[in-house]
Short mmCIF file of C-alpha atoms in Angstrom, two decimals:
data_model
loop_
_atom_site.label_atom_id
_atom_site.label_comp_id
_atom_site.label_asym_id
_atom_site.label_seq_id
_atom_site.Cartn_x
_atom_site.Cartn_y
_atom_site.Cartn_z
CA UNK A 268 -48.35 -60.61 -24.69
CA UNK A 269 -51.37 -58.42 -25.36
CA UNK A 270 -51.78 -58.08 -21.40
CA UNK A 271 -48.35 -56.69 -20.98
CA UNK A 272 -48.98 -54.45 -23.79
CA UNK A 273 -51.82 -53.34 -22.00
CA UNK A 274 -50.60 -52.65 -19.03
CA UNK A 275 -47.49 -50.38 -20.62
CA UNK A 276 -49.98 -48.32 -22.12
CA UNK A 277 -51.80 -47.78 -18.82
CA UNK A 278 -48.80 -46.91 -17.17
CA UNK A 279 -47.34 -44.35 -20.19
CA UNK A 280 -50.66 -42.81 -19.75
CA UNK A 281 -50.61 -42.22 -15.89
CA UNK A 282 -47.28 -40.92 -16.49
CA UNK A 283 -48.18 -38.43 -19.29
CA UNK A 284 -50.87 -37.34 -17.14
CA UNK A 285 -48.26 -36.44 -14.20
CA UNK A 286 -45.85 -35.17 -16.64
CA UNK A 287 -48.84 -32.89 -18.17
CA UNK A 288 -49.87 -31.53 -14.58
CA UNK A 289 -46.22 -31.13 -12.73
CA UNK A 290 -43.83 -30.52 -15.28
CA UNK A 291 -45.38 -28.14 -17.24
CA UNK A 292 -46.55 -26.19 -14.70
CA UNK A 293 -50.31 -24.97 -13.50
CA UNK A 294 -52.11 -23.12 -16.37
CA UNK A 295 -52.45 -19.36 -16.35
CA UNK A 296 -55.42 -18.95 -18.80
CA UNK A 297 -58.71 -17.01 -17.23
CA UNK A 298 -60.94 -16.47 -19.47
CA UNK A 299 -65.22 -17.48 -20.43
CA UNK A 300 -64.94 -19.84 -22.98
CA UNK A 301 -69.03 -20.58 -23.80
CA UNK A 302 -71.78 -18.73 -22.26
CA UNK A 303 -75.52 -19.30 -22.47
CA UNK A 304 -78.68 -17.78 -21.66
CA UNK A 305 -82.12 -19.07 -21.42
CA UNK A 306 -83.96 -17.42 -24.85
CA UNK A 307 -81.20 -15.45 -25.86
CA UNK A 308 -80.55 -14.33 -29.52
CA UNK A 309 -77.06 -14.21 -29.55
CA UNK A 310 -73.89 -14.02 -27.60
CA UNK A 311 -70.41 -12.81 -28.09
CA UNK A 312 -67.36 -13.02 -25.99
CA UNK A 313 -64.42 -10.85 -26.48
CA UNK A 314 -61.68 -11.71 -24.20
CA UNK A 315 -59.78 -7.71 -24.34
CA UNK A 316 -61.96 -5.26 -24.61
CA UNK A 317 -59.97 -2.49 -23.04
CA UNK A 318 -56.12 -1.84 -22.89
CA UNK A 319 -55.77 -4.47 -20.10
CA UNK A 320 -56.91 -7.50 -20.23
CA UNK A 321 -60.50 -7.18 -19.73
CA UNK A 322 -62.74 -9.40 -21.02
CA UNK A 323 -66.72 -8.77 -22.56
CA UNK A 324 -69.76 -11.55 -22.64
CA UNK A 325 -72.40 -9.22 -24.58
CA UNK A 326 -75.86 -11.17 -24.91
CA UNK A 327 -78.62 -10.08 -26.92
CA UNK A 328 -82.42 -10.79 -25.80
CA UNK A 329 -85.76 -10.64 -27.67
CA UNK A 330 -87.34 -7.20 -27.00
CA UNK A 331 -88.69 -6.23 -23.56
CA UNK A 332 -86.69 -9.30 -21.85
CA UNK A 333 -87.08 -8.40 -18.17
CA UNK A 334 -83.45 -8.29 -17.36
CA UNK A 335 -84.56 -8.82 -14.02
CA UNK A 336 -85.69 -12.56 -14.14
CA UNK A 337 -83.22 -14.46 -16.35
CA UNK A 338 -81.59 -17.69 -16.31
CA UNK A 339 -78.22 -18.41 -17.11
CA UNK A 340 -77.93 -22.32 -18.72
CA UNK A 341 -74.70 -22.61 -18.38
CA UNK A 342 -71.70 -21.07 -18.86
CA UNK A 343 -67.18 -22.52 -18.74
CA UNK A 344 -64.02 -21.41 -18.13
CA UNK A 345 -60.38 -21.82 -19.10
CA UNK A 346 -59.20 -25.08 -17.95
CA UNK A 347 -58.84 -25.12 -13.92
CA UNK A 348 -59.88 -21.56 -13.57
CA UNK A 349 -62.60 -20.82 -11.28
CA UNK A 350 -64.71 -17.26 -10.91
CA UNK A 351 -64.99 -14.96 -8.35
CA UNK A 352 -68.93 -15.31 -7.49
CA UNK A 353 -71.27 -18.06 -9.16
CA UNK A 354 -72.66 -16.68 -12.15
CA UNK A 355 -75.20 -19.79 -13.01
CA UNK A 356 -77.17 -18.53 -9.94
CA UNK A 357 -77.42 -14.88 -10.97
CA UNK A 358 -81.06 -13.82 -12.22
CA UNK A 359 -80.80 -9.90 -12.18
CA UNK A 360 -78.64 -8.67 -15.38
CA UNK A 361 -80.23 -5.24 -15.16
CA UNK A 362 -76.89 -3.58 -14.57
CA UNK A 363 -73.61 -5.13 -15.95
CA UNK A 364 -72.84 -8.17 -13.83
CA UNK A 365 -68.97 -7.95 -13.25
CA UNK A 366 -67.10 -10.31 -11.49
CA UNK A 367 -62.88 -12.31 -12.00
CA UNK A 368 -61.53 -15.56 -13.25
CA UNK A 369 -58.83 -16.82 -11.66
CA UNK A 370 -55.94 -19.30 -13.42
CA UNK A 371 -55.20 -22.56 -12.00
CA UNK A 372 -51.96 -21.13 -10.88
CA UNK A 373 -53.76 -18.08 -8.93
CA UNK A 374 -51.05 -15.57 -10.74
CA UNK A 375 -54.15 -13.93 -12.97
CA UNK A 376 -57.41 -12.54 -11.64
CA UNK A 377 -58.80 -11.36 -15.19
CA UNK A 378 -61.70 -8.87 -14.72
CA UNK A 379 -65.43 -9.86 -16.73
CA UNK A 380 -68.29 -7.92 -17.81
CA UNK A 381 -71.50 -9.78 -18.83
CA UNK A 382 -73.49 -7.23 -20.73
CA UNK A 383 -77.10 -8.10 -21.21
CA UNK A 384 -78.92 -6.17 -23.91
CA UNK A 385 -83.09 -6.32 -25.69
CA UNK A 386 -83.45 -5.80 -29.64
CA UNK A 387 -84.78 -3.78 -30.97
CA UNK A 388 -87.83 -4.67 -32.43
CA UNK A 389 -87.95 -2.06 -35.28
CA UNK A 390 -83.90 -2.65 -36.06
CA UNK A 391 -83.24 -6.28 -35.60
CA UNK A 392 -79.79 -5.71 -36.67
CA UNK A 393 -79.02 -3.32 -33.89
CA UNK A 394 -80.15 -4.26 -30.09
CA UNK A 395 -80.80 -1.25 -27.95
CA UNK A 396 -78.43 -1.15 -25.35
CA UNK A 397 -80.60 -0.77 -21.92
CA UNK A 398 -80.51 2.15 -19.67
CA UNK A 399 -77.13 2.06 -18.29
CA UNK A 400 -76.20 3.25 -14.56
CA UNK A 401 -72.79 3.39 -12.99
CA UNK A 402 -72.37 1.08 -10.35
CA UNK A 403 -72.19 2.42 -7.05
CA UNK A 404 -73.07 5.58 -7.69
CA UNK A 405 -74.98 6.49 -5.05
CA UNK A 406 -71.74 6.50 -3.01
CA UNK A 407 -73.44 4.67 -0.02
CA UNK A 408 -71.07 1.35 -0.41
CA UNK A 409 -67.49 1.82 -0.45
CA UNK A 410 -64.48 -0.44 0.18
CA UNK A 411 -60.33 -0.43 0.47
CA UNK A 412 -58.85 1.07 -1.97
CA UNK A 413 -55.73 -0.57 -3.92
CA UNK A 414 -52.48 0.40 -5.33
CA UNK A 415 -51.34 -0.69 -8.80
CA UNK A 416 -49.96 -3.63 -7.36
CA UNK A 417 -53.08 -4.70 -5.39
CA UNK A 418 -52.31 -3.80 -1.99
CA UNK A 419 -54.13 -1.97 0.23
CA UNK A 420 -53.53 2.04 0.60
CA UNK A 421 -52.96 3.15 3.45
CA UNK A 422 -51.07 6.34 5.67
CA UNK A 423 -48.36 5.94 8.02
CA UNK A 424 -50.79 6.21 10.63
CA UNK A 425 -52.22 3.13 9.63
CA UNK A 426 -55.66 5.20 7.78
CA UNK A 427 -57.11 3.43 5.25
CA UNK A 428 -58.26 4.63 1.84
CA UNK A 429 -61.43 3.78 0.22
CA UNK A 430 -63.57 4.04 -2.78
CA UNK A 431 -66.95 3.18 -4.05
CA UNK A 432 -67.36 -0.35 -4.25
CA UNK A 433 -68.27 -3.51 -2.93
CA UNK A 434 -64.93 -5.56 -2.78
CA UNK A 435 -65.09 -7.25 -5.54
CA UNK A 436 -62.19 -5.50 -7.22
CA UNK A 437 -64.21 -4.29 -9.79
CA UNK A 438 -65.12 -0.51 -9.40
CA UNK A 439 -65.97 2.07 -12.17
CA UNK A 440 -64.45 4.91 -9.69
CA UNK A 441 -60.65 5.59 -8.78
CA UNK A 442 -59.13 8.29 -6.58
CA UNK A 443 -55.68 9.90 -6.18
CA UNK A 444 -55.28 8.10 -2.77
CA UNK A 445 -51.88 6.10 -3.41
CA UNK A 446 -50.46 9.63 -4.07
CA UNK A 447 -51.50 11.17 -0.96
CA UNK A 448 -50.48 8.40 0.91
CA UNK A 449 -46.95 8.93 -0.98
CA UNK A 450 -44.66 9.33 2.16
CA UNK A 451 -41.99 12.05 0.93
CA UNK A 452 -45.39 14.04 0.05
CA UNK A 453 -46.35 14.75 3.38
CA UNK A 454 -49.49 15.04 3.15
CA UNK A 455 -50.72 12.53 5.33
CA UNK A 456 -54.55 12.87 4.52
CA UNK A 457 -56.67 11.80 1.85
CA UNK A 458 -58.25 14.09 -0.03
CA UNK A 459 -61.31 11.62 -1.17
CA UNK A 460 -63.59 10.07 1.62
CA UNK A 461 -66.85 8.22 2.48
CA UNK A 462 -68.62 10.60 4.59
CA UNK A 463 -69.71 10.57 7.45
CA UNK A 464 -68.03 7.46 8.12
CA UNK A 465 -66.79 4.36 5.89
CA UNK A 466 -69.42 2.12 7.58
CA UNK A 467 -72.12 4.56 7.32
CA UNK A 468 -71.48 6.30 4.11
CA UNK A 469 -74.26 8.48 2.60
CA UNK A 470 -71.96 10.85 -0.16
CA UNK A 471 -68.60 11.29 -1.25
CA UNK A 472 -66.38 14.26 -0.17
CA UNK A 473 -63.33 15.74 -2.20
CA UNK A 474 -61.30 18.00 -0.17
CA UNK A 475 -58.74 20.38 -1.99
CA UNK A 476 -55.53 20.42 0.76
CA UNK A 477 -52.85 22.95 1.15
CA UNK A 478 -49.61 21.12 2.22
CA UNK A 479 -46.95 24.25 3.55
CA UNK A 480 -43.88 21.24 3.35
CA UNK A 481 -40.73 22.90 1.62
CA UNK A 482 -40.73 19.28 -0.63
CA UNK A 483 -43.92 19.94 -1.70
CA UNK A 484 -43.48 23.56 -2.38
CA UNK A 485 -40.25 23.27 -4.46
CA UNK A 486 -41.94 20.61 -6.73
CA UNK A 487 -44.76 23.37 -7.20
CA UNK A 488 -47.68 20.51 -5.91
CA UNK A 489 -48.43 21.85 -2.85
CA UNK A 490 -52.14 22.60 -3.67
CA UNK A 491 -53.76 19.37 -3.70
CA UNK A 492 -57.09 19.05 -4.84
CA UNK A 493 -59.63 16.37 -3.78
CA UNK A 494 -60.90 14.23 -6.64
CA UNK A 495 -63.49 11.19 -7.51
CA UNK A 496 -63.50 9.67 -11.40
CA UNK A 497 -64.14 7.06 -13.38
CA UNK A 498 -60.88 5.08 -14.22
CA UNK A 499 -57.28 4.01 -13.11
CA UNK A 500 -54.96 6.11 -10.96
CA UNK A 501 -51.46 4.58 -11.76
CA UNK A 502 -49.21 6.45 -9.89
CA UNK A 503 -45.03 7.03 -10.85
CA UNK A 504 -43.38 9.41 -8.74
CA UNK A 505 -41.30 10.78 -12.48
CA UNK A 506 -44.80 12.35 -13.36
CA UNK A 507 -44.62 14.17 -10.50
CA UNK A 508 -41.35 16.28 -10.66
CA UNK A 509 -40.66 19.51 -12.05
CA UNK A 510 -38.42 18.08 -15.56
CA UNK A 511 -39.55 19.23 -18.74
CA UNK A 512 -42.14 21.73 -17.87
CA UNK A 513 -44.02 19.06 -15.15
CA UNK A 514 -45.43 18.02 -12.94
CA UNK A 515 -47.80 15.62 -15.02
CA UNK A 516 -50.55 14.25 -13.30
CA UNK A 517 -52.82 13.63 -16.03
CA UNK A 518 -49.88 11.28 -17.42
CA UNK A 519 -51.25 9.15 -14.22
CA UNK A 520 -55.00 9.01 -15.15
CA UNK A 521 -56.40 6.58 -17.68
CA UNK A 522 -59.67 8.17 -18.13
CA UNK A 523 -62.95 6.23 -18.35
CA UNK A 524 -64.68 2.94 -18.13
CA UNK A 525 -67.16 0.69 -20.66
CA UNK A 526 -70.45 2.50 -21.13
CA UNK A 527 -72.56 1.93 -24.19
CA UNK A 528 -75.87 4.25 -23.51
CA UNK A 529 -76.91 7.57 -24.24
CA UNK A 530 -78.73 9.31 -21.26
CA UNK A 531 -80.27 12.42 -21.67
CA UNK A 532 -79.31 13.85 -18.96
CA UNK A 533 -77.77 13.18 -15.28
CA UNK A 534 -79.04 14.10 -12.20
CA UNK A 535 -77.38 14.11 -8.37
CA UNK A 536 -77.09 15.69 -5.39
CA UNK A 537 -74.29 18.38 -4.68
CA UNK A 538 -72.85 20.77 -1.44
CA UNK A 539 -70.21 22.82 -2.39
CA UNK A 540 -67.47 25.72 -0.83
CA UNK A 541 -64.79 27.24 -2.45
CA UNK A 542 -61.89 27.72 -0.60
CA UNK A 543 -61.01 31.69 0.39
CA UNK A 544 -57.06 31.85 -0.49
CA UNK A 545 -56.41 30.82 -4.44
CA UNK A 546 -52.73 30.16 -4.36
CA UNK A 547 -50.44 28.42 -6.94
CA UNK A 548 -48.57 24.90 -6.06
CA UNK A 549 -45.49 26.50 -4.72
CA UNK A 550 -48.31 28.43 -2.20
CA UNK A 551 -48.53 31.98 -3.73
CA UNK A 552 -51.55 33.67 -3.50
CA UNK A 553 -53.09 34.32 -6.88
CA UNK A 554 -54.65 37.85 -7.04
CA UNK A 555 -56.70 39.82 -9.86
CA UNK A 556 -54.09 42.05 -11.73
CA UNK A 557 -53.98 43.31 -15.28
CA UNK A 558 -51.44 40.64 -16.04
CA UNK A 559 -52.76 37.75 -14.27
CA UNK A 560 -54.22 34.92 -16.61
CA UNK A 561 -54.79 32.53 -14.31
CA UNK A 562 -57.80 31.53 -12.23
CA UNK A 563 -58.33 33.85 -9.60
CA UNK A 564 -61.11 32.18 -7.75
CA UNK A 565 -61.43 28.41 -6.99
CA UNK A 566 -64.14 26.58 -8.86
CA UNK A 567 -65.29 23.26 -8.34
CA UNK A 568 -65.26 20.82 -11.95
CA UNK A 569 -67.89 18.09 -12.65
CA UNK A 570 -68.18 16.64 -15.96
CA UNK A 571 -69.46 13.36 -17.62
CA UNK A 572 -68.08 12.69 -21.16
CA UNK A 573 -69.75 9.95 -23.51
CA UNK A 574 -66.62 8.90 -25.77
CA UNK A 575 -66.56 6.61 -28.76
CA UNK A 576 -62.86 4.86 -28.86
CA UNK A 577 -63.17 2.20 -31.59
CA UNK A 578 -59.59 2.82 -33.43
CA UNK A 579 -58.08 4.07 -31.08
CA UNK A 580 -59.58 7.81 -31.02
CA UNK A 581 -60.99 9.71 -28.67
CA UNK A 582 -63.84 11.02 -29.91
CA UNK A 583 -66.54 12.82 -27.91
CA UNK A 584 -70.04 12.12 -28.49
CA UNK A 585 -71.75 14.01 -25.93
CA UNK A 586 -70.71 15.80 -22.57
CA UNK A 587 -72.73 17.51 -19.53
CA UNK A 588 -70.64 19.73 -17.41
CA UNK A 589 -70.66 22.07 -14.78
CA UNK A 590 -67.75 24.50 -13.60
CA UNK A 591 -68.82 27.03 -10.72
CA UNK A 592 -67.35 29.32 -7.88
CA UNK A 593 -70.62 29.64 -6.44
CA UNK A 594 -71.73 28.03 -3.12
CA UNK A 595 -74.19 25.61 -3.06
CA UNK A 596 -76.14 24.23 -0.55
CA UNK A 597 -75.23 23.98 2.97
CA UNK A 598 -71.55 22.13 3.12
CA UNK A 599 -71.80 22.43 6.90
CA UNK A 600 -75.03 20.51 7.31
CA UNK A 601 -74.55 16.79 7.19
CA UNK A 602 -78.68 16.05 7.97
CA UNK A 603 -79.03 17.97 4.19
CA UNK A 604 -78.15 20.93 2.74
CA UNK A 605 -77.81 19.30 -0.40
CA UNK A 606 -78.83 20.84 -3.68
CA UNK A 607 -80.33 18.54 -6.68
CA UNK A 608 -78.45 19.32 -9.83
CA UNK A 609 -79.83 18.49 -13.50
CA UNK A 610 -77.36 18.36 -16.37
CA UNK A 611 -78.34 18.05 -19.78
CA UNK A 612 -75.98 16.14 -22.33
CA UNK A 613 -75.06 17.97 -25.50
CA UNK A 614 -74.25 15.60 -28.39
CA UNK A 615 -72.06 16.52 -30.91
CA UNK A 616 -69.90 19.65 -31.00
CA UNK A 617 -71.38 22.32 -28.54
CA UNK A 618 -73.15 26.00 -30.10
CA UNK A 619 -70.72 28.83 -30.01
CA UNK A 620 -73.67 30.41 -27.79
CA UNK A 621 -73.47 27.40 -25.27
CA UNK A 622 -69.82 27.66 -25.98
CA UNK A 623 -69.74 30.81 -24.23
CA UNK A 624 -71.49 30.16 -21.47
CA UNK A 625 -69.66 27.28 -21.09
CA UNK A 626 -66.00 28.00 -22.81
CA UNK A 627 -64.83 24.79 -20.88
CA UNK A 628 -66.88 22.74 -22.94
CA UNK A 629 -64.58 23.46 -25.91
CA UNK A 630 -62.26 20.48 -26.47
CA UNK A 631 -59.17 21.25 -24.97
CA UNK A 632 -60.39 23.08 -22.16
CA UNK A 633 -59.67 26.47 -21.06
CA UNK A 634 -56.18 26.53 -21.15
CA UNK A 635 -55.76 24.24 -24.11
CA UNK A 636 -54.23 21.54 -22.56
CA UNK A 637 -54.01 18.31 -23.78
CA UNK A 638 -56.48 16.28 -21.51
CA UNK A 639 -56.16 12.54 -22.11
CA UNK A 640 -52.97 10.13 -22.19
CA UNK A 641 -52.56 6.49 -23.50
CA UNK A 642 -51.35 4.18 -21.17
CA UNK A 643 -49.29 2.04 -20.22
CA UNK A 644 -47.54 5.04 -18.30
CA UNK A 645 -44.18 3.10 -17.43
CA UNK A 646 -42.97 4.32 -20.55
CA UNK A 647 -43.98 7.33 -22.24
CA UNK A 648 -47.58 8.29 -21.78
CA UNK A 649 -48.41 9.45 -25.33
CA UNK A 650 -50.65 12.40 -24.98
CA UNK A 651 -54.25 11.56 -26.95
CA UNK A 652 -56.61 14.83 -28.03
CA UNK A 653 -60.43 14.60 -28.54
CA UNK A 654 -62.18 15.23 -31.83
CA UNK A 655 -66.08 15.89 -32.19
CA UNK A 656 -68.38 13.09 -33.35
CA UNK A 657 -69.72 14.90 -36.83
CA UNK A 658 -73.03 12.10 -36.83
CA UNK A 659 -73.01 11.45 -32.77
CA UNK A 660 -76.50 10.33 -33.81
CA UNK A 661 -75.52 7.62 -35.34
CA UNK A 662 -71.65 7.01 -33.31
CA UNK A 663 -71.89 4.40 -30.91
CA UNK A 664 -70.41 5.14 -27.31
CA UNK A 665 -67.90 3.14 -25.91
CA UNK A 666 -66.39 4.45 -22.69
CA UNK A 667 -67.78 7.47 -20.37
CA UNK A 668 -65.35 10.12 -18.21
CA UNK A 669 -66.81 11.24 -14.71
CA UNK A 670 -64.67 13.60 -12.83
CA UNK A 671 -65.64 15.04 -9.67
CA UNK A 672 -63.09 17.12 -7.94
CA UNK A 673 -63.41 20.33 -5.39
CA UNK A 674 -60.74 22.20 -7.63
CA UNK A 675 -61.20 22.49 -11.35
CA UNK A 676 -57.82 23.54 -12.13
CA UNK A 677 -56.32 21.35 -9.48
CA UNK A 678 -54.30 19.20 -12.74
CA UNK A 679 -52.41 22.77 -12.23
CA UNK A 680 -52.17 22.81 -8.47
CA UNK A 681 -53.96 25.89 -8.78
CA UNK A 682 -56.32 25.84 -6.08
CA UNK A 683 -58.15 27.55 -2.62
CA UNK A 684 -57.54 27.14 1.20
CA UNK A 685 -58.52 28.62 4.32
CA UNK A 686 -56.54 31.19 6.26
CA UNK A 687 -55.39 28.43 9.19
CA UNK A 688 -52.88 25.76 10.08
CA UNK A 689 -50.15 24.72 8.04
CA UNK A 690 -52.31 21.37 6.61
CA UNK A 691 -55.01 23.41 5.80
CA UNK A 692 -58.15 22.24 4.49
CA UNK A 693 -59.82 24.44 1.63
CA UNK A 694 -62.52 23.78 -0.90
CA UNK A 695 -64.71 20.83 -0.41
CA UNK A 696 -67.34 19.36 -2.64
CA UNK A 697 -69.99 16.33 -1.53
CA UNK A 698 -71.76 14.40 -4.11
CA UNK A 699 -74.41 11.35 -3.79
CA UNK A 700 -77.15 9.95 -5.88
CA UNK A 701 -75.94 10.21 -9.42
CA UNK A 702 -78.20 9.20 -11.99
CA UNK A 703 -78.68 8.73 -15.63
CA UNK A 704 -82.39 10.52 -17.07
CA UNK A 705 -83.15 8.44 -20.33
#
């Protein structure tokens, strides 16, 4: 009797196990579950760390760690979910090592960071974050760019888009290509490219566009500015039109990406033209008059903005800018005629003496307009307006905005072209080598 009873069991138990694996369906869970490094201090995993699902491994090493050499023990994942790349092999954690898990059932590729940091050895309590770089910022490896639903961007030629990275999916930088490859725009180009070639980048060019198509014209967005930034491009076609005062295209951009350091300054490596016609998006040429307020020259805009977000605020901590109309350097010679440009970060709310050499600098811009949004933008995009850290000495940075883009007031469609052709090219700005100075 005790054999049959046996055997019943056996069987119940092969059948739970089929029942567990087919009827309930493949798992969807992606995430690091334990991680462990060789001499570490500490190590916490947060699975969201941003307003996707984005997940954070931060470790903390004794002081002066070479981040170079280190060994990872061991580390698991969600049941039946596998990673991207094979993260016990990995020795260099100088940089944040960044890779995906993907569920048993393939539906989730769920982006992770594992952030390696020393302590400090006079503050215990509070480990130094390392000397941060942005990843790829040299702009000498690039790869396809992707839509918001993963596929590849491309025009109705059959040109692909592409932006710094590596093809791993996980890129600080974004561009506007998916709108310019928008096919009731028009426009047929994109506006952000590896230059010279994709296989043989050496910089990154933004090109502002003017676009003479009566569609483009009647939406007033036919001045289309070339731009390069850390963060997500998520386009909708509704934040384009002319209803309620729009277009929007800042209701598209979700600004930033995870950054924890505090550089003094950033250096990198700049050629720059303004265009010679400043017209408005509906293609009128924008003259100096006693009654004109708006931009009469083009200018190109180049910030980097050290934010703290913890509760949900956006509040600055430190910016370096630059705004010009100037040339610089020698746009036309691809052997050089680059210039080396030093900016230096100002923490906290800016002098009103650097204020006015710099009225950009002021929070809200310019114009006053509201810069950020809060995502997710398929239903309202709630507009979100910086404050000044008041100790950014003691406020922590979360996230850092990097915006490079041949028209500064290009969010307007305000922008420069060149007296030819009826897709006519107009301000262009190159950029390589971008550093941090600590």
């Amino acid at each position: 009797m005790k054999r049959y009873t046996i055997y019943i069991l056996i069987l119940l138990f092969s059948a739970f196990s089929c029942v567990e694996k087919n009827y309930f369906g493949e798992l969807q869970e992606a995430d690091v579950l334990t991680f462990e490094m060789d001499k570490q201090i500490s190590c916490e995993i947060k699975p969201y760390v941003d307003y996707k699902d984005t997940g954070l491994v931060k470790v903390v090493m004794p002081a002066n760690t070479d981040l170079n050499n280190l060994k990872v023990n061991y580390i698991t994942f969600s049941v039946l979910a596998h990673p991207t790349m094979e993260i016990a092999t990995v020795t260099d954690f100088s940089e944040p090592v960044v890779f995906h898990v993907i569920a048993e059932d393939n539906s989730i590729r769920k982006p992770w960071k594992i952030l390696v940091v020393c302590e400090d050895p006079e503050d215990p309590e509070n480990p130094t974050v390392r000397e941060q770089q942005l990843n790829f910022a040299s702009m000498t490896t690039w790869t396809n760019a992707l839509d918001k639903n993963g596929s590849i961007i491309k025009l109705s030629s059959g040109e692909l888009a592409y932006c710094p990275g590596d093809g791993s999916g996980v890129s600080p930088w974004n561009t506007t290509a998916e709108a310019n490859a928008f096919s009731m725009s028009q426009i047929n180009f994109f506006t952000t490219q590896p230059k010279p070639g994709y296989s043989n980048a050496q910089y990154a060019r933004m090109e502002t566009l003017e676009v003479d198509v009566a569609y483009m014209k009647n939406l007033g967005t036919a001045m289309v500015a070339g731009a390069l930034f850390t963060g997500k491009f998520v386009f909708e076609i509704k934040y384009g039109m002319p209803t309620n005062g729009g277009p929007y295209p800042r209701k598209m951009l979700d600004f930033g990406t995870s950054f924890q350091s505090k550089p003094k300054s950033v250096t990198f490596k700049m050629r720059y033209t303004p265009g010679v016609n400043m017209k408005d998006g509906e293609l009128n040429l924008i003259v100096p008059s006693p009654t004109e307020t708006r931009a009469t020259k083009d200018s190109c805009d180049i910030y980097f903005i050290l934010q703290n977000r913890n509760g949900g605020d956006y509040v600055r901590v430190g910016a370096a800018w630059l705004r010009t109309s100037e040339t610089i350097g020698n746009i036309n010679d691809d052997a050089g005629g680059f210039v080396e440009q030093t900016l230096e970060f100002i923490y906290g709310e800016p002098s009103a003496e650097q204020i006015k050499s710099k009225p950009y600098m002021k929070i809200g811009g310019t114009r006053g307009e509201l810069t950020f949004y809060q995502f997710p933008v398929t239903t309202t995009s709630v507009p979100v307006e910086e404050r000044f850290a008041t100790d950014p000495e003691n406020t922590d940075v979360t996230h850092l905005i990097v915006m490079f883009s041949s028209s500064a007031y290009g969010d307007k469609f305000w922008a420069a072209s060149n007296p030819v052709g009826s897709l006519t090219k107009g301000s262009t700005l190159d950029i390589k080598d971008v550093v941090f100075n600590y």
